[in-house]
mmCIF file of C-alpha atoms in Angstrom:
data_model
loop_
_atom_site.group_PDB
_atom_site.id
_atom_site.type_symbol
_atom_site.label_atom_id
_atom_site.label_comp_id
_atom_site.label_asym_id
_atom_site.label_seq_id
_atom_site.Cartn_x
_atom_site.Cartn_y
_atom_site.Cartn_z
ATOM 1 C CA MET J 1 121.329 -135.836 -58.333
ATOM 2 C CA ASP J 2 117.916 -137.327 -59.088
ATOM 3 C CA CYS J 3 114.952 -135.983 -57.173
ATOM 4 C CA ALA J 4 111.488 -137.403 -56.664
ATOM 5 C CA ILE J 5 108.579 -134.988 -56.590
ATOM 6 C CA GLU J 6 105.218 -136.251 -55.411
ATOM 7 C CA ARG J 7 102.612 -135.681 -58.097
ATOM 8 C CA SER J 8 99.479 -133.738 -57.231
ATOM 9 C CA LYS J 9 96.125 -135.472 -57.610
ATOM 10 C CA VAL J 10 95.286 -133.323 -60.622
ATOM 11 C CA GLN J 11 98.621 -134.275 -62.230
ATOM 12 C CA VAL J 12 97.903 -137.977 -61.603
ATOM 13 C CA LEU J 13 94.474 -137.572 -63.198
ATOM 14 C CA TYR J 14 95.926 -135.697 -66.184
ATOM 15 C CA ASP J 15 98.618 -138.343 -66.769
ATOM 16 C CA ALA J 16 96.041 -141.139 -66.590
ATOM 17 C CA CYS J 17 93.721 -139.374 -69.049
ATOM 18 C CA ASP J 18 96.667 -138.792 -71.370
ATOM 19 C CA ALA J 19 97.554 -142.486 -71.267
ATOM 20 C CA VAL J 20 93.982 -143.654 -71.918
ATOM 21 C CA PHE J 21 92.753 -141.116 -74.461
ATOM 22 C CA SER J 22 95.927 -140.843 -76.544
ATOM 23 C CA GLN J 23 95.741 -144.496 -77.621
ATOM 24 C CA LYS J 24 94.237 -145.374 -80.987
ATOM 25 C CA GLU J 25 91.780 -147.890 -79.568
ATOM 26 C CA LEU J 26 88.631 -146.980 -77.686
ATOM 27 C CA PRO J 27 89.093 -147.080 -73.902
ATOM 28 C CA THR J 28 88.229 -150.352 -72.229
ATOM 29 C CA PHE J 29 85.778 -150.637 -69.348
ATOM 30 C CA GLN J 30 88.704 -151.197 -66.986
ATOM 31 C CA GLN J 31 90.454 -148.035 -68.180
ATOM 32 C CA ILE J 32 87.317 -145.918 -67.749
ATOM 33 C CA GLN J 33 86.834 -147.387 -64.284
ATOM 34 C CA TRP J 34 90.442 -146.472 -63.456
ATOM 35 C CA LEU J 35 89.829 -142.866 -64.502
ATOM 36 C CA LYS J 36 86.553 -142.816 -62.592
ATOM 37 C CA ASN J 37 88.322 -143.980 -59.421
ATOM 38 C CA LEU J 38 90.994 -141.275 -59.793
ATOM 39 C CA LEU J 39 88.340 -138.627 -60.413
ATOM 40 C CA ASP J 40 86.515 -139.791 -57.302
ATOM 41 C CA LEU J 41 89.557 -138.821 -55.210
ATOM 42 C CA MET J 42 89.421 -135.196 -56.388
ATOM 43 C CA GLU J 43 88.276 -132.442 -54.037
ATOM 44 C CA ALA J 44 87.673 -128.760 -54.673
ATOM 45 C CA ILE J 45 90.947 -127.742 -53.027
ATOM 46 C CA ASP J 46 92.840 -130.000 -55.469
ATOM 47 C CA VAL J 47 91.846 -127.676 -58.330
ATOM 48 C CA GLY J 48 92.327 -124.399 -56.466
ATOM 49 C CA ILE J 49 88.794 -123.864 -55.140
ATOM 50 C CA ASP J 50 87.795 -123.062 -51.560
ATOM 51 C CA GLU J 51 84.302 -124.500 -51.326
ATOM 52 C CA PHE J 52 83.580 -123.006 -47.880
ATOM 53 C CA SER J 53 84.901 -119.429 -47.761
ATOM 54 C CA LEU J 54 82.474 -116.513 -48.023
ATOM 55 C CA HIS J 55 85.179 -113.922 -47.331
ATOM 56 C CA GLN J 56 86.394 -111.686 -50.128
ATOM 57 C CA SER J 57 89.511 -109.592 -49.788
ATOM 58 C CA PRO J 58 89.111 -105.935 -50.896
ATOM 59 C CA PHE J 59 92.449 -106.297 -52.686
ATOM 60 C CA SER J 60 91.485 -109.309 -54.797
ATOM 61 C CA SER J 61 89.046 -110.022 -57.577
ATOM 62 C CA PRO J 62 85.456 -110.843 -56.523
ATOM 63 C CA LYS J 63 86.036 -114.584 -56.708
ATOM 64 C CA ILE J 64 89.591 -114.985 -55.380
ATOM 65 C CA THR J 65 90.822 -114.926 -51.779
ATOM 66 C CA LYS J 66 94.073 -116.287 -50.350
ATOM 67 C CA GLY J 67 95.094 -117.675 -53.715
ATOM 68 C CA LEU J 68 91.930 -119.757 -54.146
ATOM 69 C CA VAL J 69 88.686 -119.304 -56.052
ATOM 70 C CA CYS J 70 85.880 -118.772 -53.518
ATOM 71 C CA GLY J 71 83.166 -121.200 -54.515
ATOM 72 C CA GLN J 72 80.503 -119.620 -52.299
ATOM 73 C CA ALA J 73 81.201 -116.146 -53.724
ATOM 74 C CA VAL J 74 80.500 -117.061 -57.356
ATOM 75 C CA SER J 75 77.512 -115.023 -58.563
ATOM 76 C CA GLU J 76 77.407 -116.322 -62.162
ATOM 77 C CA ILE J 77 78.214 -119.658 -63.773
ATOM 78 C CA THR J 78 82.002 -119.611 -63.869
ATOM 79 C CA TYR J 79 84.332 -121.810 -65.901
ATOM 80 C CA ILE J 80 87.860 -122.615 -64.751
ATOM 81 C CA HIS J 81 89.921 -124.025 -67.622
ATOM 82 C CA ILE J 82 92.539 -126.435 -66.291
ATOM 83 C CA ARG J 83 94.187 -127.977 -69.348
ATOM 84 C CA GLU J 84 93.421 -129.053 -72.913
ATOM 85 C CA CYS J 85 95.189 -131.120 -75.551
ATOM 86 C CA ASP J 86 94.069 -132.763 -78.789
ATOM 87 C CA ASN J 87 92.653 -135.795 -76.994
ATOM 88 C CA PHE J 88 90.878 -134.378 -73.935
ATOM 89 C CA SER J 89 90.189 -131.306 -71.837
ATOM 90 C CA MET J 90 89.803 -130.712 -68.102
ATOM 91 C CA GLY J 91 87.855 -127.905 -66.475
ATOM 92 C CA VAL J 92 85.511 -126.942 -63.647
ATOM 93 C CA PHE J 93 82.124 -125.247 -63.769
ATOM 94 C CA CYS J 94 81.229 -123.359 -60.586
ATOM 95 C CA PHE J 95 77.536 -122.535 -60.092
ATOM 96 C CA PRO J 96 75.729 -120.125 -57.800
ATOM 97 C CA ALA J 97 72.483 -121.383 -56.279
ATOM 98 C CA GLY J 98 69.842 -121.259 -59.000
ATOM 99 C CA GLY J 99 72.351 -121.220 -61.868
ATOM 100 C CA THR J 100 71.199 -123.296 -64.849
ATOM 101 C CA PHE J 101 73.234 -124.697 -67.723
ATOM 102 C CA PRO J 102 70.665 -125.694 -70.362
ATOM 103 C CA LEU J 103 70.417 -128.951 -72.269
ATOM 104 C CA HIS J 104 73.490 -129.490 -74.440
ATOM 105 C CA ASP J 105 75.154 -132.416 -76.146
ATOM 106 C CA HIS J 106 78.603 -134.030 -76.258
ATOM 107 C CA PRO J 107 78.985 -135.367 -79.808
ATOM 108 C CA ASN J 108 81.177 -138.479 -80.011
ATOM 109 C CA MET J 109 82.668 -137.740 -76.586
ATOM 110 C CA THR J 110 83.308 -139.641 -73.398
ATOM 111 C CA VAL J 111 82.532 -137.346 -70.452
ATOM 112 C CA LEU J 112 83.547 -137.977 -66.852
ATOM 113 C CA SER J 113 82.060 -135.587 -64.266
ATOM 114 C CA LYS J 114 82.638 -135.229 -60.526
ATOM 115 C CA LEU J 115 80.392 -133.091 -58.313
ATOM 116 C CA LEU J 116 82.993 -131.532 -56.030
ATOM 117 C CA TYR J 117 80.540 -129.970 -53.575
ATOM 118 C CA GLY J 118 76.953 -128.835 -53.305
ATOM 119 C CA SER J 119 73.675 -130.051 -54.749
ATOM 120 C CA VAL J 120 72.501 -130.018 -58.377
ATOM 121 C CA HIS J 121 69.496 -131.207 -60.350
ATOM 122 C CA VAL J 122 70.564 -133.181 -63.435
ATOM 123 C CA LYS J 123 68.488 -134.139 -66.454
ATOM 124 C CA ALA J 124 70.003 -136.427 -69.084
ATOM 125 C CA TYR J 125 68.656 -137.985 -72.271
ATOM 126 C CA ASP J 126 69.593 -140.562 -74.880
ATOM 127 C CA TRP J 127 68.485 -140.321 -78.479
ATOM 128 C CA VAL J 128 65.970 -142.932 -79.616
ATOM 129 C CA LYS J 129 65.414 -141.563 -83.107
ATOM 130 C CA VAL J 130 66.926 -138.385 -84.498
ATOM 131 C CA GLU J 131 66.715 -136.502 -87.783
ATOM 132 C CA ASN J 132 67.947 -133.247 -89.260
ATOM 133 C CA SER J 133 65.291 -130.916 -90.611
ATOM 134 C CA SER J 134 66.269 -127.590 -92.202
ATOM 135 C CA CYS J 135 69.698 -127.912 -90.577
ATOM 136 C CA ARG J 136 68.019 -128.304 -87.176
ATOM 137 C CA THR J 137 68.251 -131.514 -85.161
ATOM 138 C CA ILE J 138 64.995 -132.881 -83.796
ATOM 139 C CA GLY J 139 64.038 -136.293 -82.508
ATOM 140 C CA LEU J 140 62.730 -138.636 -79.860
ATOM 141 C CA ALA J 141 64.808 -139.117 -76.716
ATOM 142 C CA GLY J 142 64.465 -141.218 -73.599
ATOM 143 C CA ILE J 143 65.091 -139.961 -70.093
ATOM 144 C CA VAL J 144 68.265 -141.390 -68.546
ATOM 145 C CA THR J 145 68.138 -139.444 -65.300
ATOM 146 C CA ASN J 146 66.046 -136.693 -63.762
ATOM 147 C CA SER J 147 67.500 -136.545 -60.283
ATOM 148 C CA ILE J 148 69.105 -134.458 -57.573
ATOM 149 C CA PHE J 149 72.807 -135.158 -57.046
ATOM 150 C CA ASN J 150 74.336 -134.341 -53.669
ATOM 151 C CA ALA J 151 78.059 -134.320 -52.912
ATOM 152 C CA PRO J 152 79.821 -136.482 -52.029
ATOM 153 C CA ARG J 153 78.841 -138.943 -54.749
ATOM 154 C CA GLU J 154 80.715 -141.062 -57.252
ATOM 155 C CA PRO J 155 81.547 -139.557 -60.651
ATOM 156 C CA SER J 156 79.156 -139.979 -63.558
ATOM 157 C CA ILE J 157 80.096 -141.072 -67.077
ATOM 158 C CA LEU J 158 78.513 -140.159 -70.399
ATOM 159 C CA PHE J 159 79.466 -142.419 -73.285
ATOM 160 C CA PRO J 160 79.557 -141.400 -76.969
ATOM 161 C CA ARG J 161 76.513 -143.431 -77.962
ATOM 162 C CA SER J 162 74.778 -144.215 -74.681
ATOM 163 C CA GLY J 163 74.547 -143.153 -71.064
ATOM 164 C CA GLY J 164 72.993 -139.720 -71.539
ATOM 165 C CA ASN J 165 74.954 -137.681 -74.053
ATOM 166 C CA ILE J 166 72.567 -134.705 -73.651
ATOM 167 C CA HIS J 167 72.199 -133.169 -70.218
ATOM 168 C CA SER J 168 71.454 -130.035 -68.190
ATOM 169 C CA PHE J 169 72.327 -128.760 -64.715
ATOM 170 C CA THR J 170 70.404 -126.592 -62.258
ATOM 171 C CA ALA J 171 72.267 -125.754 -59.070
ATOM 172 C CA LEU J 172 70.197 -126.062 -55.908
ATOM 173 C CA THR J 173 73.079 -124.750 -53.801
ATOM 174 C CA PRO J 174 76.465 -123.325 -54.757
ATOM 175 C CA CYS J 175 78.243 -126.244 -56.400
ATOM 176 C CA ALA J 176 81.106 -127.171 -58.718
ATOM 177 C CA ILE J 177 81.503 -129.899 -61.352
ATOM 178 C CA LEU J 178 84.886 -131.124 -62.576
ATOM 179 C CA ASP J 179 84.654 -132.365 -66.177
ATOM 180 C CA VAL J 180 86.930 -134.435 -68.383
ATOM 181 C CA LEU J 181 85.847 -134.337 -72.059
ATOM 182 C CA ALA J 182 87.451 -136.762 -74.490
ATOM 183 C CA PRO J 183 87.928 -135.508 -77.111
ATOM 184 C CA PRO J 184 87.243 -131.806 -76.424
ATOM 185 C CA TYR J 185 84.687 -129.704 -78.268
ATOM 186 C CA SER J 186 85.880 -128.652 -81.734
ATOM 187 C CA GLU J 187 83.958 -126.916 -84.512
ATOM 188 C CA GLU J 188 86.786 -127.808 -86.891
ATOM 189 C CA PHE J 189 86.489 -131.530 -86.257
ATOM 190 C CA GLY J 190 82.697 -131.686 -86.155
ATOM 191 C CA ARG J 191 82.194 -131.573 -82.391
ATOM 192 C CA PRO J 192 80.270 -128.333 -81.794
ATOM 193 C CA SER J 193 78.176 -127.748 -78.686
ATOM 194 C CA THR J 194 74.472 -127.883 -79.563
ATOM 195 C CA TYR J 195 71.634 -126.753 -77.285
ATOM 196 C CA PHE J 196 68.125 -128.193 -77.077
ATOM 197 C CA TYR J 197 64.577 -127.669 -75.875
ATOM 198 C CA ASP J 198 62.868 -130.683 -74.316
ATOM 199 C CA MET J 199 59.133 -131.152 -74.848
ATOM 200 C CA PRO J 200 57.396 -133.864 -72.799
ATOM 201 C CA ILE J 201 55.067 -136.319 -74.528
ATOM 202 C CA PRO J 202 51.986 -136.740 -72.293
ATOM 203 C CA THR J 203 51.037 -140.044 -73.920
ATOM 204 C CA LEU J 204 54.568 -141.467 -73.678
ATOM 205 C CA PRO J 205 55.961 -141.089 -70.133
ATOM 206 C CA GLY J 206 59.733 -141.242 -69.939
ATOM 207 C CA TYR J 207 60.254 -139.796 -73.410
ATOM 208 C CA VAL J 208 60.534 -136.287 -74.831
ATOM 209 C CA ILE J 209 60.957 -134.522 -78.133
ATOM 210 C CA LEU J 210 64.311 -132.722 -78.280
ATOM 211 C CA GLU J 211 64.613 -129.818 -80.681
ATOM 212 C CA GLU J 212 67.791 -127.893 -81.422
ATOM 213 C CA ARG J 213 67.821 -124.254 -80.312
ATOM 214 C CA ASP J 214 70.137 -121.295 -80.650
ATOM 215 C CA LEU J 215 72.635 -120.462 -77.931
ATOM 216 C CA PRO J 216 70.408 -119.165 -75.099
ATOM 217 C CA ASP J 217 70.625 -115.383 -74.693
ATOM 218 C CA ASP J 218 70.444 -115.664 -70.920
ATOM 219 C CA LEU J 219 73.330 -118.127 -70.626
ATOM 220 C CA VAL J 220 76.217 -116.192 -69.120
ATOM 221 C CA VAL J 221 79.465 -118.008 -68.341
ATOM 222 C CA THR J 222 82.358 -116.031 -66.894
ATOM 223 C CA ARG J 223 85.962 -117.138 -66.557
ATOM 224 C CA ALA J 224 88.139 -117.518 -63.500
ATOM 225 C CA PRO J 225 91.818 -118.480 -63.520
ATOM 226 C CA TYR J 226 92.977 -121.944 -62.626
ATOM 227 C CA LEU J 227 94.756 -121.619 -59.269
ATOM 228 C CA GLY J 228 95.451 -125.280 -58.529
ATOM 229 C CA PRO J 229 98.747 -127.157 -58.840
ATOM 230 C CA SER J 230 100.522 -126.726 -62.149
ATOM 231 C CA ILE J 231 100.324 -129.585 -64.641
ATOM 232 C CA VAL J 232 103.307 -130.843 -66.602
ATOM 233 C CA ALA J 233 102.242 -132.368 -69.911
ATOM 234 C CA ALA J 234 104.215 -134.341 -72.465
ATOM 235 C CA GLY J 235 106.354 -131.878 -74.387
ATOM 236 C CA ASP J 236 106.497 -129.353 -71.566
ATOM 237 C CA GLU J 237 109.896 -128.249 -70.387
ATOM 238 C CA LEU J 238 110.709 -130.351 -67.353
ATOM 239 C CA MET J 239 112.399 -128.822 -64.349
ATOM 240 C CA THR J 240 115.551 -130.591 -63.295
ATOM 241 C CA CYS J 241 117.451 -130.467 -60.044
ATOM 242 C CA SER J 242 121.040 -131.125 -59.138
#
């Protein structure tokens, strides 16, 4: 007997990303808007996060209570890996108040981000002119945004060659950001994560010099398990019913 199982919101988002980013052609504006609208429906609970609870059970890990990650109890920047394939990845960064993720790039990627809860200061830049010197990237960049984002707000999009492909986050309150990266980071395929310093130009407001830096020593990112609904991807063994 056939059975119909209602798909979770995270499954719907995964299936849509798979359809859009597995095609050979670049996504159209309409397809990106479709993904943006689906991402806009996502809430913290849809990816296994309790954004309100401060309670921690003595029998659970420091960040997990009642089968959910406690967003308010996160004391370090915490990454929750949801799913990854060749064409895209999905994950959530949870921040404590004051947590900062420094300037970093997304080479040749489309990035869709949804602030699930909280408040965060975002800086984003576009390259104007860039060069490689002694294997270090340095160049002129223009400011795309330097603003405070408060949830709820619509998702943001970074495009491969415009829209702010270098950005940083500083959490003003506990917050969480759901990211879709297409394609995912890959050293093998020339998509490493590169970090930068930004140096203002007093005589040129709105522009900075960006200079590549090493991975910051004070950047600590811990892991927490994904506790949201399971995702069935193409090639997974499908459960049948009779």
